[in-house]
mmCIF file of C-alpha atoms (C1' of nucleotides) in Angstrom:
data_model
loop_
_atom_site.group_PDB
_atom_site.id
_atom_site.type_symbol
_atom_site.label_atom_id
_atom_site.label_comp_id
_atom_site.label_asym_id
_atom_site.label_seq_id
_atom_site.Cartn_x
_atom_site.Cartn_y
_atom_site.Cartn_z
ATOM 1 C CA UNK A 1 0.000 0.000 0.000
ATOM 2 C CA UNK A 2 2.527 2.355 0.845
ATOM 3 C CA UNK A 3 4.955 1.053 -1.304
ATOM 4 C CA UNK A 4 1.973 1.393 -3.682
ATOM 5 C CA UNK A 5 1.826 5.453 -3.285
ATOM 6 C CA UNK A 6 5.369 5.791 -3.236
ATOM 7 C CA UNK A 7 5.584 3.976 -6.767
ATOM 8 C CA UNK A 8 2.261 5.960 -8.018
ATOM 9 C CA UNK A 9 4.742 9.193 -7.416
ATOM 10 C CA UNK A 10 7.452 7.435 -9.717
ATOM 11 C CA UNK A 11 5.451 6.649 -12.251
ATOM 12 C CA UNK A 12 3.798 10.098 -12.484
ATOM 13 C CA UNK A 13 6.911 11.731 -12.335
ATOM 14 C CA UNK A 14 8.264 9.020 -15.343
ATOM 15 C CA UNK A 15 5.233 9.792 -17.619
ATOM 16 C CA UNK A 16 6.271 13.513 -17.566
ATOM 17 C CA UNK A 17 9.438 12.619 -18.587
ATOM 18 C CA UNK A 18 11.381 13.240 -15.852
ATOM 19 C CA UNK A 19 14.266 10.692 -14.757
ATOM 20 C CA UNK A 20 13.803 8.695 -11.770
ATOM 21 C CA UNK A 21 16.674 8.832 -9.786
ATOM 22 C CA UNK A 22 18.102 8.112 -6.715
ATOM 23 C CA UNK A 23 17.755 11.469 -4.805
ATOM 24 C CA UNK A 24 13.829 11.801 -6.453
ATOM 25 C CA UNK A 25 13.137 7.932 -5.234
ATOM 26 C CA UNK A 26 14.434 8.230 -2.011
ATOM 27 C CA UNK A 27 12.388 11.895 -0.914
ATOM 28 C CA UNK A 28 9.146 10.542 -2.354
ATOM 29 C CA UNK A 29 9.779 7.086 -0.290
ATOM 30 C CA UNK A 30 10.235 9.332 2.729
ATOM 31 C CA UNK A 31 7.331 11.629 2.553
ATOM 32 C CA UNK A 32 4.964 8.672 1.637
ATOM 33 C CA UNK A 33 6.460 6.100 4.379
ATOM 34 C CA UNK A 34 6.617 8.869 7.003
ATOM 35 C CA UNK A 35 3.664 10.151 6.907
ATOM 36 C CA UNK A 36 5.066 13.588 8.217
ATOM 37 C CA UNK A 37 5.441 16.903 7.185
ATOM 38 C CA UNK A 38 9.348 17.190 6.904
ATOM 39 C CA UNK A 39 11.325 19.620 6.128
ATOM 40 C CA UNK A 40 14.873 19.637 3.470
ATOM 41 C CA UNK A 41 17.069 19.350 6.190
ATOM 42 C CA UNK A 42 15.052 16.778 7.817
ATOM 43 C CA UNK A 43 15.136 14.552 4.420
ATOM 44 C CA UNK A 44 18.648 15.538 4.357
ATOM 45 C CA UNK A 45 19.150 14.230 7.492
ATOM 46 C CA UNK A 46 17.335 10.908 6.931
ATOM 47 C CA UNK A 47 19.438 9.883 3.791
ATOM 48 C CA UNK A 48 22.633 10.822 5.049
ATOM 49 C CA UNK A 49 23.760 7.491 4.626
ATOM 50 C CA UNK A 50 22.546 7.828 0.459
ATOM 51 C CA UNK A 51 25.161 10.694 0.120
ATOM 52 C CA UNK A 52 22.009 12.952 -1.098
ATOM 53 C CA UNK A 53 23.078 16.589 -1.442
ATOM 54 C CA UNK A 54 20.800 19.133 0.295
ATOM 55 C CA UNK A 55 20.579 20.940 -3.006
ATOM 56 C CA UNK A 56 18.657 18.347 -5.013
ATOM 57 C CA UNK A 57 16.066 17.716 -1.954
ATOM 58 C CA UNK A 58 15.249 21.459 -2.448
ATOM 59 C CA UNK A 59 15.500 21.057 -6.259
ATOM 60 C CA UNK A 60 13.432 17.404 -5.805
ATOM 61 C CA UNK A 61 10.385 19.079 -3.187
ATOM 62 C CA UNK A 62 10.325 21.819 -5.796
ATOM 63 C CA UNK A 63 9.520 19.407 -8.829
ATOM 64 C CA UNK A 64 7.408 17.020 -6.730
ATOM 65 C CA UNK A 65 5.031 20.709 -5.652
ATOM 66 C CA UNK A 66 5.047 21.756 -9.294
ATOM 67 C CA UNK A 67 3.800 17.941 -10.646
ATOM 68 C CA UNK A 68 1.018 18.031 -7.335
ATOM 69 C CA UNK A 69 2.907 15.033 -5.498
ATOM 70 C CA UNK A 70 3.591 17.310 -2.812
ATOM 71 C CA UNK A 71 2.900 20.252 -0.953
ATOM 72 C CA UNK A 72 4.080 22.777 1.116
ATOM 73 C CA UNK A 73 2.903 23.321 4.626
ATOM 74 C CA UNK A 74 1.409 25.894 6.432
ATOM 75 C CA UNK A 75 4.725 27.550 7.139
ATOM 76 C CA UNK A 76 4.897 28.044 11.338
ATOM 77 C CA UNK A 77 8.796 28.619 11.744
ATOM 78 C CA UNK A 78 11.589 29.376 9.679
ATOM 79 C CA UNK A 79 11.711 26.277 7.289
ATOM 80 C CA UNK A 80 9.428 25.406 4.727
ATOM 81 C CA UNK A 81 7.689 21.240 5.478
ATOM 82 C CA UNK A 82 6.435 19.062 3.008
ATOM 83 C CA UNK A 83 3.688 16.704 2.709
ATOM 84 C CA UNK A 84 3.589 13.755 0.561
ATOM 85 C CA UNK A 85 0.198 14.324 -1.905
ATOM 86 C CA UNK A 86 -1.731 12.602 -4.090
ATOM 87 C CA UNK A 87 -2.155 14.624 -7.153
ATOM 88 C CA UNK A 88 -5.928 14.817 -8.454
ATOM 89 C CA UNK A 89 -8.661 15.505 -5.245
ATOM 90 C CA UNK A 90 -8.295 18.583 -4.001
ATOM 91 C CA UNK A 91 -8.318 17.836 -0.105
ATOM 92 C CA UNK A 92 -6.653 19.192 3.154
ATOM 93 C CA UNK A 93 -4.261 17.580 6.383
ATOM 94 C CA UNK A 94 -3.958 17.848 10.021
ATOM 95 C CA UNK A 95 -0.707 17.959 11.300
ATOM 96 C CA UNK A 96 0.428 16.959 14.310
ATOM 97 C CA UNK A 97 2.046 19.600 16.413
ATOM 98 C CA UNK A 98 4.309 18.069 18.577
ATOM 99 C CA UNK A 99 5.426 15.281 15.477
ATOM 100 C CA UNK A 100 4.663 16.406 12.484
ATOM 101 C CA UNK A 101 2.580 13.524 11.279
ATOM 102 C CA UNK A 102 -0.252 13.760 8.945
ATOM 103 C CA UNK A 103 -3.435 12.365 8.138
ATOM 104 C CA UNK A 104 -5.711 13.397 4.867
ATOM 105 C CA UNK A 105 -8.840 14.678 5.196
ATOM 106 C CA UNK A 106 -10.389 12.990 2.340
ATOM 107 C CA UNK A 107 -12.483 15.636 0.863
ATOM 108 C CA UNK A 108 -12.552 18.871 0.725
ATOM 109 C CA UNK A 109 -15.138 20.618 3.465
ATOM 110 C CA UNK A 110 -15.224 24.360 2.100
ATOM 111 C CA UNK A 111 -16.370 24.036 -1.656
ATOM 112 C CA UNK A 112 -20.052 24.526 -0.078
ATOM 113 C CA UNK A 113 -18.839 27.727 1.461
ATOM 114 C CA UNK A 114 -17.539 29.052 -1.511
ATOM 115 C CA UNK A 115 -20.596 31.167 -2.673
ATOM 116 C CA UNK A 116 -21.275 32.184 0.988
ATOM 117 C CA UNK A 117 -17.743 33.950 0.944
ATOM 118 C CA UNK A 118 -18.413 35.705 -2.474
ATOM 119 C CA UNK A 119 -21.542 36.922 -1.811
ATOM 120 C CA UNK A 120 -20.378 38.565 1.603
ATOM 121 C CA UNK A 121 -16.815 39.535 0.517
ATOM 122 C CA UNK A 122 -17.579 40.905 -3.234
ATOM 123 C CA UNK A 123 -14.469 38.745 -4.090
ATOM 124 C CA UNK A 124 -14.375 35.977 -6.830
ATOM 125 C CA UNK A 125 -12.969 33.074 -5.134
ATOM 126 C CA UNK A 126 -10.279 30.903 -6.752
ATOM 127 C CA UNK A 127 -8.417 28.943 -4.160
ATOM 128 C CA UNK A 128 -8.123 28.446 -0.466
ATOM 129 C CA UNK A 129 -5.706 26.794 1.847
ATOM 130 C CA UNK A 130 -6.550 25.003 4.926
ATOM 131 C CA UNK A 131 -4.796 23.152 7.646
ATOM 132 C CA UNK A 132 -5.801 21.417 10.852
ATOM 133 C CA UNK A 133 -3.346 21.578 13.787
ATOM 134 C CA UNK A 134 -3.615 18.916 16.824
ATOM 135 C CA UNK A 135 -1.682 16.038 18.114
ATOM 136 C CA UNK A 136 -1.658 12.564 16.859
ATOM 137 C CA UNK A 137 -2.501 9.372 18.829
ATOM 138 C CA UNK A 138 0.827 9.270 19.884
ATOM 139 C CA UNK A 139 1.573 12.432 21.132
ATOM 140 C CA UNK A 140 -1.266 13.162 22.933
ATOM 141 C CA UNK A 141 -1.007 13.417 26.680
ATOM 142 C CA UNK B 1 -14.011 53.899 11.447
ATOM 143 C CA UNK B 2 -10.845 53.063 10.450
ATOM 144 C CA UNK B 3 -8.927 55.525 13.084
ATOM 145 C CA UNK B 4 -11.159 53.878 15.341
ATOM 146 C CA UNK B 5 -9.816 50.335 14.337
ATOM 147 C CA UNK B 6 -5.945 51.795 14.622
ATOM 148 C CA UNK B 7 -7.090 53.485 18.234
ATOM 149 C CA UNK B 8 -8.091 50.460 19.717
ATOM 150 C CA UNK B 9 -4.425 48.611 18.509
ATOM 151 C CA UNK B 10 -3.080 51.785 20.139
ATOM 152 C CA UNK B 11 -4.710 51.177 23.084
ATOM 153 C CA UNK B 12 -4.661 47.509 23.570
ATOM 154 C CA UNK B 13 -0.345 48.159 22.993
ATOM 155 C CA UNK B 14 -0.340 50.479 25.645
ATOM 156 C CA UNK B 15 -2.605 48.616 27.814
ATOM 157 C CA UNK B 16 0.104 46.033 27.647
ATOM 158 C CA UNK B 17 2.683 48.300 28.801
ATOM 159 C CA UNK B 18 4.211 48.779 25.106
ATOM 160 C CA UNK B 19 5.367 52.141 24.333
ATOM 161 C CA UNK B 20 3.297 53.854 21.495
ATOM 162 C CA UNK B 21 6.334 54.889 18.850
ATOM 163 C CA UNK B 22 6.324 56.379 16.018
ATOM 164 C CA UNK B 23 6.983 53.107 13.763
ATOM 165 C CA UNK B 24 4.869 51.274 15.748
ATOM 166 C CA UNK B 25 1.868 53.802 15.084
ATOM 167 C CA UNK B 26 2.865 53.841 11.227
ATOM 168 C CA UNK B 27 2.951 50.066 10.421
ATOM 169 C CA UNK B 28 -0.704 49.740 12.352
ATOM 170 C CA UNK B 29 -2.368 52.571 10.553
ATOM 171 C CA UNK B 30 -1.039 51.146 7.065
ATOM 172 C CA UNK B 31 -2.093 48.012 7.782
ATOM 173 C CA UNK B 32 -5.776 49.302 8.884
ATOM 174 C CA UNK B 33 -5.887 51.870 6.259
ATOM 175 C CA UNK B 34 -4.121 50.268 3.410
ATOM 176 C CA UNK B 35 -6.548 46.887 4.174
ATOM 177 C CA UNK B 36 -3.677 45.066 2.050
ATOM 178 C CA UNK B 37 -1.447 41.706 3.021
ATOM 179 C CA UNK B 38 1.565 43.762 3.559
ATOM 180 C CA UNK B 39 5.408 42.843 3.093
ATOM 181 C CA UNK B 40 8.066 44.361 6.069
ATOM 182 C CA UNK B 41 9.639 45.873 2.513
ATOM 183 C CA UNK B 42 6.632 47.181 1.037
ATOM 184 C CA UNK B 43 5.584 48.811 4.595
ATOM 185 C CA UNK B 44 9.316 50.166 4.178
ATOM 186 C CA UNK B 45 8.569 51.324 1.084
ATOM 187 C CA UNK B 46 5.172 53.042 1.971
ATOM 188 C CA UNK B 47 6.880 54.726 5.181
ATOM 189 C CA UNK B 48 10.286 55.798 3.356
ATOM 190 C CA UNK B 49 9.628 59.415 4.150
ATOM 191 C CA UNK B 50 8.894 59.212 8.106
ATOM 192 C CA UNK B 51 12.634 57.396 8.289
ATOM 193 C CA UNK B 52 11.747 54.221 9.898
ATOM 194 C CA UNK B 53 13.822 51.459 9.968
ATOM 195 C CA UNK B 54 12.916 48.089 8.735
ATOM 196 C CA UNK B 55 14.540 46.431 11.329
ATOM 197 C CA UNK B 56 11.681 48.541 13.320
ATOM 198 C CA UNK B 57 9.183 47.213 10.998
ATOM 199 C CA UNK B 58 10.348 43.605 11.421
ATOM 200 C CA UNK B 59 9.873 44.191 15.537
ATOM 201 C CA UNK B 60 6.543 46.258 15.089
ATOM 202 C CA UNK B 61 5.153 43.256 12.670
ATOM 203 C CA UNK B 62 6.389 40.498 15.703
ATOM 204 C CA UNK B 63 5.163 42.570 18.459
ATOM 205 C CA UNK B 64 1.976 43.142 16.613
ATOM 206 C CA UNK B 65 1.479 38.932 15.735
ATOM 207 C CA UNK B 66 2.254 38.129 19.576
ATOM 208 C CA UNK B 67 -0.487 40.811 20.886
ATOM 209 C CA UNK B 68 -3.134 39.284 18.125
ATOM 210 C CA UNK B 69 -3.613 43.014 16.341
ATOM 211 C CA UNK B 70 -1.815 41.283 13.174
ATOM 212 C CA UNK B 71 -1.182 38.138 11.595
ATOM 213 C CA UNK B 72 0.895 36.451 8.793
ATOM 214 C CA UNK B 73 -1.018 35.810 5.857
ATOM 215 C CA UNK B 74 -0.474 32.116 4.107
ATOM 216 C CA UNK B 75 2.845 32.360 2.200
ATOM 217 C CA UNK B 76 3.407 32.392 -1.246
ATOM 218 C CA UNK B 77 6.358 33.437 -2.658
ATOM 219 C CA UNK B 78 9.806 34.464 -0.477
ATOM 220 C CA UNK B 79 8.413 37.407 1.540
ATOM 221 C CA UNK B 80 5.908 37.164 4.198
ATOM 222 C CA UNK B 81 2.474 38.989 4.206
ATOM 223 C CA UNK B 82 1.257 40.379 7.273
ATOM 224 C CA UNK B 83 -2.620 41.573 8.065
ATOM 225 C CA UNK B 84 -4.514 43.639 10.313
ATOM 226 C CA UNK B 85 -6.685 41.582 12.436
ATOM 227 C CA UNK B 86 -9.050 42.319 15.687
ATOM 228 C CA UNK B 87 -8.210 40.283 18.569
ATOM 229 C CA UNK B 88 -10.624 38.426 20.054
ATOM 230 C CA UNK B 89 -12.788 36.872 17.673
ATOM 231 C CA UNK B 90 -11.220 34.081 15.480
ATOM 232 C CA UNK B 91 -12.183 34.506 12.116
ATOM 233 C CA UNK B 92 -10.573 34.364 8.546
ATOM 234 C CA UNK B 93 -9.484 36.308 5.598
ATOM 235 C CA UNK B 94 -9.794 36.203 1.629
ATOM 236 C CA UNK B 95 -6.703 38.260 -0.090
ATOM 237 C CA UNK B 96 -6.509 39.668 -3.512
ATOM 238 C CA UNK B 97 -4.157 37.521 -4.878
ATOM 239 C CA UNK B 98 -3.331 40.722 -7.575
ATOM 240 C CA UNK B 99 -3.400 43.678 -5.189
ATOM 241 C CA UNK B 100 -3.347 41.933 -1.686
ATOM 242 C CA UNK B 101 -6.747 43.654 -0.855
ATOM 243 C CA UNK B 102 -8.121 41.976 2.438
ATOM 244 C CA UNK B 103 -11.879 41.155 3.366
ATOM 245 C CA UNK B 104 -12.633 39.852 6.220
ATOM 246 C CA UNK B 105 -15.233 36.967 7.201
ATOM 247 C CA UNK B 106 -16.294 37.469 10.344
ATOM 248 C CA UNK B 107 -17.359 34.369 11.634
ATOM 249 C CA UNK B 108 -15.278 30.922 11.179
ATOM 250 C CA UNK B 109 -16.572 28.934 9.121
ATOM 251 C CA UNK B 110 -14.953 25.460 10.328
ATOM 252 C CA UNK B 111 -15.573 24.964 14.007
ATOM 253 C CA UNK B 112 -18.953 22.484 13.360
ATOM 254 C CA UNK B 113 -15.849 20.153 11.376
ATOM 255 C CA UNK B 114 -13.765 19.823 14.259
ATOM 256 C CA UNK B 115 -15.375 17.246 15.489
ATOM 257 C CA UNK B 116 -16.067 15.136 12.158
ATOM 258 C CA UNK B 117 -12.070 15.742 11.429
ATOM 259 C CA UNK B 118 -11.458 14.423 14.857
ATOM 260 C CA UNK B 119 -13.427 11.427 14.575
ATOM 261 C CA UNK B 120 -11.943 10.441 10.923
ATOM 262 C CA UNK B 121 -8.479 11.086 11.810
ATOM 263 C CA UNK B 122 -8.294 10.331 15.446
ATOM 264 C CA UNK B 123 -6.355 14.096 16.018
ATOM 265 C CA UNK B 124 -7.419 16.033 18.665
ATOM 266 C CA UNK B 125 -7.748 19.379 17.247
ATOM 267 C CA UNK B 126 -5.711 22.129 18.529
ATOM 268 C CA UNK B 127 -6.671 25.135 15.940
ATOM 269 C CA UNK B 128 -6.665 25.383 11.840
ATOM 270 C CA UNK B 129 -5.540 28.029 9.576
ATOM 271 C CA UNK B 130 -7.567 28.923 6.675
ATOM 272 C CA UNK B 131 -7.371 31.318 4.437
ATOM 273 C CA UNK B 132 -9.233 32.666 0.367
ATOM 274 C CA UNK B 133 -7.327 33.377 -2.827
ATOM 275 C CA UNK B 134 -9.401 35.047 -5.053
ATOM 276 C CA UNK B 135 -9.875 38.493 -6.937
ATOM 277 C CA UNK B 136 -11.324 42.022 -5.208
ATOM 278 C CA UNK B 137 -14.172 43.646 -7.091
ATOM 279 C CA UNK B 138 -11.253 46.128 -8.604
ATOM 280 C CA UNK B 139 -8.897 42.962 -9.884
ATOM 281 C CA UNK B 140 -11.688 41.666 -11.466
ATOM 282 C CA UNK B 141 -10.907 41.040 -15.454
ATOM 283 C "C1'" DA C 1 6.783 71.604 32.461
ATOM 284 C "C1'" DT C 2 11.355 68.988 33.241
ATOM 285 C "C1'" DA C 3 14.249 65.468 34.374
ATOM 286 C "C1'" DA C 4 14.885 60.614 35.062
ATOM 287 C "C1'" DT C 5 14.763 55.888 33.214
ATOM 288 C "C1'" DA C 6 14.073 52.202 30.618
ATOM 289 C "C1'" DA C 7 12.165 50.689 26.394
ATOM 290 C "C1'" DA C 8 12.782 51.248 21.426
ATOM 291 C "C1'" DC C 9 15.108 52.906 17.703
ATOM 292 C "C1'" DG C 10 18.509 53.194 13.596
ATOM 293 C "C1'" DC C 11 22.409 51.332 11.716
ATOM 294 C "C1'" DA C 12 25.285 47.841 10.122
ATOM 295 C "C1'" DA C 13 26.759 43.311 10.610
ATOM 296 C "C1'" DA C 14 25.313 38.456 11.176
ATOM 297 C "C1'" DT C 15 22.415 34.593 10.343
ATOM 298 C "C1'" DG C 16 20.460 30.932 7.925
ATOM 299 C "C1'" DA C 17 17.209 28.900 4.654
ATOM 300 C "C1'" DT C 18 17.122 28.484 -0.078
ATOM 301 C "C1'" DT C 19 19.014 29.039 -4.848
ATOM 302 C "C1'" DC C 20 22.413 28.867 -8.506
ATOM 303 C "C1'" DG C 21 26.602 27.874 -11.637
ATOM 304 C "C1'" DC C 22 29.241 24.362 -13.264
ATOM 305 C "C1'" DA C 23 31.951 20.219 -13.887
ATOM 306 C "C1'" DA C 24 31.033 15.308 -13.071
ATOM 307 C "C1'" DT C 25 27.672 11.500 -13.121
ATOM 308 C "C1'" DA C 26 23.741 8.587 -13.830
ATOM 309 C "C1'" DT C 27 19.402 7.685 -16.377
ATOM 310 C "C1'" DG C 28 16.724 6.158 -20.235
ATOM 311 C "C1'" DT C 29 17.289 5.190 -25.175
ATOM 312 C "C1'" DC C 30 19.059 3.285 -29.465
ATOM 313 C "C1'" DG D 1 26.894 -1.455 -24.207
ATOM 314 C "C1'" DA D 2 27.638 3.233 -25.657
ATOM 315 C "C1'" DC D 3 25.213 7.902 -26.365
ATOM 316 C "C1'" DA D 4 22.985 12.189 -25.305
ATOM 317 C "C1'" DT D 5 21.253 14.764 -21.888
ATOM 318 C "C1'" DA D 6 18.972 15.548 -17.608
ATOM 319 C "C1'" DT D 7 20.381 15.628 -13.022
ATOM 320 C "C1'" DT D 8 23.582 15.540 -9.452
ATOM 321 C "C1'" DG D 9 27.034 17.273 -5.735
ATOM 322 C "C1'" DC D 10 29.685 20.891 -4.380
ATOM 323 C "C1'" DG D 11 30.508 25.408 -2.981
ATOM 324 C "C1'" DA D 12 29.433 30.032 -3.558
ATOM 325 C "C1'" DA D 13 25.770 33.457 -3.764
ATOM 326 C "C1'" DT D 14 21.403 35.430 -2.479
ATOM 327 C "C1'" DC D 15 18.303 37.673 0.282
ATOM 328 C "C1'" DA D 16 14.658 37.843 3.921
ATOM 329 C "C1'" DT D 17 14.977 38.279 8.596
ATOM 330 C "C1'" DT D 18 17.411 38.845 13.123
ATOM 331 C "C1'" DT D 19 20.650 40.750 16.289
ATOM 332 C "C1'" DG D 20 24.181 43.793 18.880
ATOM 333 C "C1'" DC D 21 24.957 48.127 20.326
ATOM 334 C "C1'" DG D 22 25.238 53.015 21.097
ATOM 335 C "C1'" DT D 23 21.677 56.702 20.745
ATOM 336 C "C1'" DT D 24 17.007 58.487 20.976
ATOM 337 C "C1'" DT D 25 12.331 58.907 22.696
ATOM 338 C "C1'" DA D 26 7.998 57.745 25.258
ATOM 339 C "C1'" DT D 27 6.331 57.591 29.709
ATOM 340 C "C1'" DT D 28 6.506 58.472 35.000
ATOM 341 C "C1'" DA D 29 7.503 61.034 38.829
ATOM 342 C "C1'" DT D 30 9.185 65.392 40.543
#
DNA sequence: ATAATAAACGCAAATGATTCGCAATATGTC
DNA sequence: GACATATTGCGAATCATTTGCGTTTATTAT
């Protein structure tokens, strides 16, 4: 299953005609098998052994946002986390706080809002972004 | 209206035992008055002639976030957005995504989901951050 | 009002996450 | 298995933001 998201990523990124390689394989195994919002020098840190250079995780979370397999957090800090994401359904996370792990919300919960917020704000609405903050099963006191 | 909105940061500041300075008093009224997302550079910018210093700016913008009378907008791009906000009442904002313009919606939106996101993700939830990208009646093609 | 006093300021230097240039390397193809 | 080229690792560069420090200014008490 995991292995199964992680491999959905690599062929996505394949049928765009980008190489697979090591440093791309390795991030996308990490953000999918994690299941936490991590940030470059966290990846960095976690393939130290693979001899990964911090400058292609920035230039591999950059690629992965622009192709919609992941996504930048909600920053809260000085360095920017990523989430692993499948590409397609537009839906949102809750982060943990104390761990960073996520979970998906499967669909999105604001579409139905969407005409509310025109009508009161005068605005057309294009996008949002929303996060849930908490604490995991684990990290819960 | 809107020198009422800067009077009451004014007051709440002092009330807190912050001094009332010049920058200080600057950044809030641009940020009520202006009703834009605004950049430490651009408020630089927009206060060039009073001699204010962005490091000044930078301090105002973190005082201002840790007393609730502003907050950082969702980042996009390298340079963070900051926005007026009344304390007290949690709400959330739409932005221009052309001219920054800000409208606020005054109640949230997302509190009745707390508990289905809680249920389907086993989180406790903590808080959320939500926030509109669309166009202001004057962006409008 | 005026002086006393501590918080805030302006300046310039430091920090630190992220980006970039380039020679070397690895991937997908023929 | 070799080719052509995208991608890498390295180190330097960038640039938003923070910090140290001597000076100024907002408030409080005289």
């Amino acid at each position: 299953m995991i292995r199964n998201m992680s491999h959905n990523s690599f062929a996505l990124l394949q049928a765009r005609g980008y190489k697979l390689t090591e440093p791309r394989r390795r991030v996308i195994e990490q953000l999918h098998d994690r299941r936490r919002a991590l940030t470059a020098l966290e990846l960095h840190q976690l393939l130290a052994s693979e001899g990964i250079s911090l400058a292609s995780i920035y230039r591999t979370l950059e690629l992965l946002v622009e192709l919609g397999l992941a996504e930048a957090a909600t920053r809260s800090g000085d360095e920017q986390r990523y989430i692993a994401c499948s590409p397609g359904q537009h839906h949102h996370h809750i982060v943990c706080s104390r761990c960073g792990r996520v979970a998906d919300i499967t669909e999105c919960l604001l579409e139905p809002f969407e005409d509310v917020v025109r009508e009161r704000t005068g605005f057309t609405i294009e996008s949002h972004t929303l996060e849930f903050h908490g604490y995991c099963s684990a990290c819960r006191q």
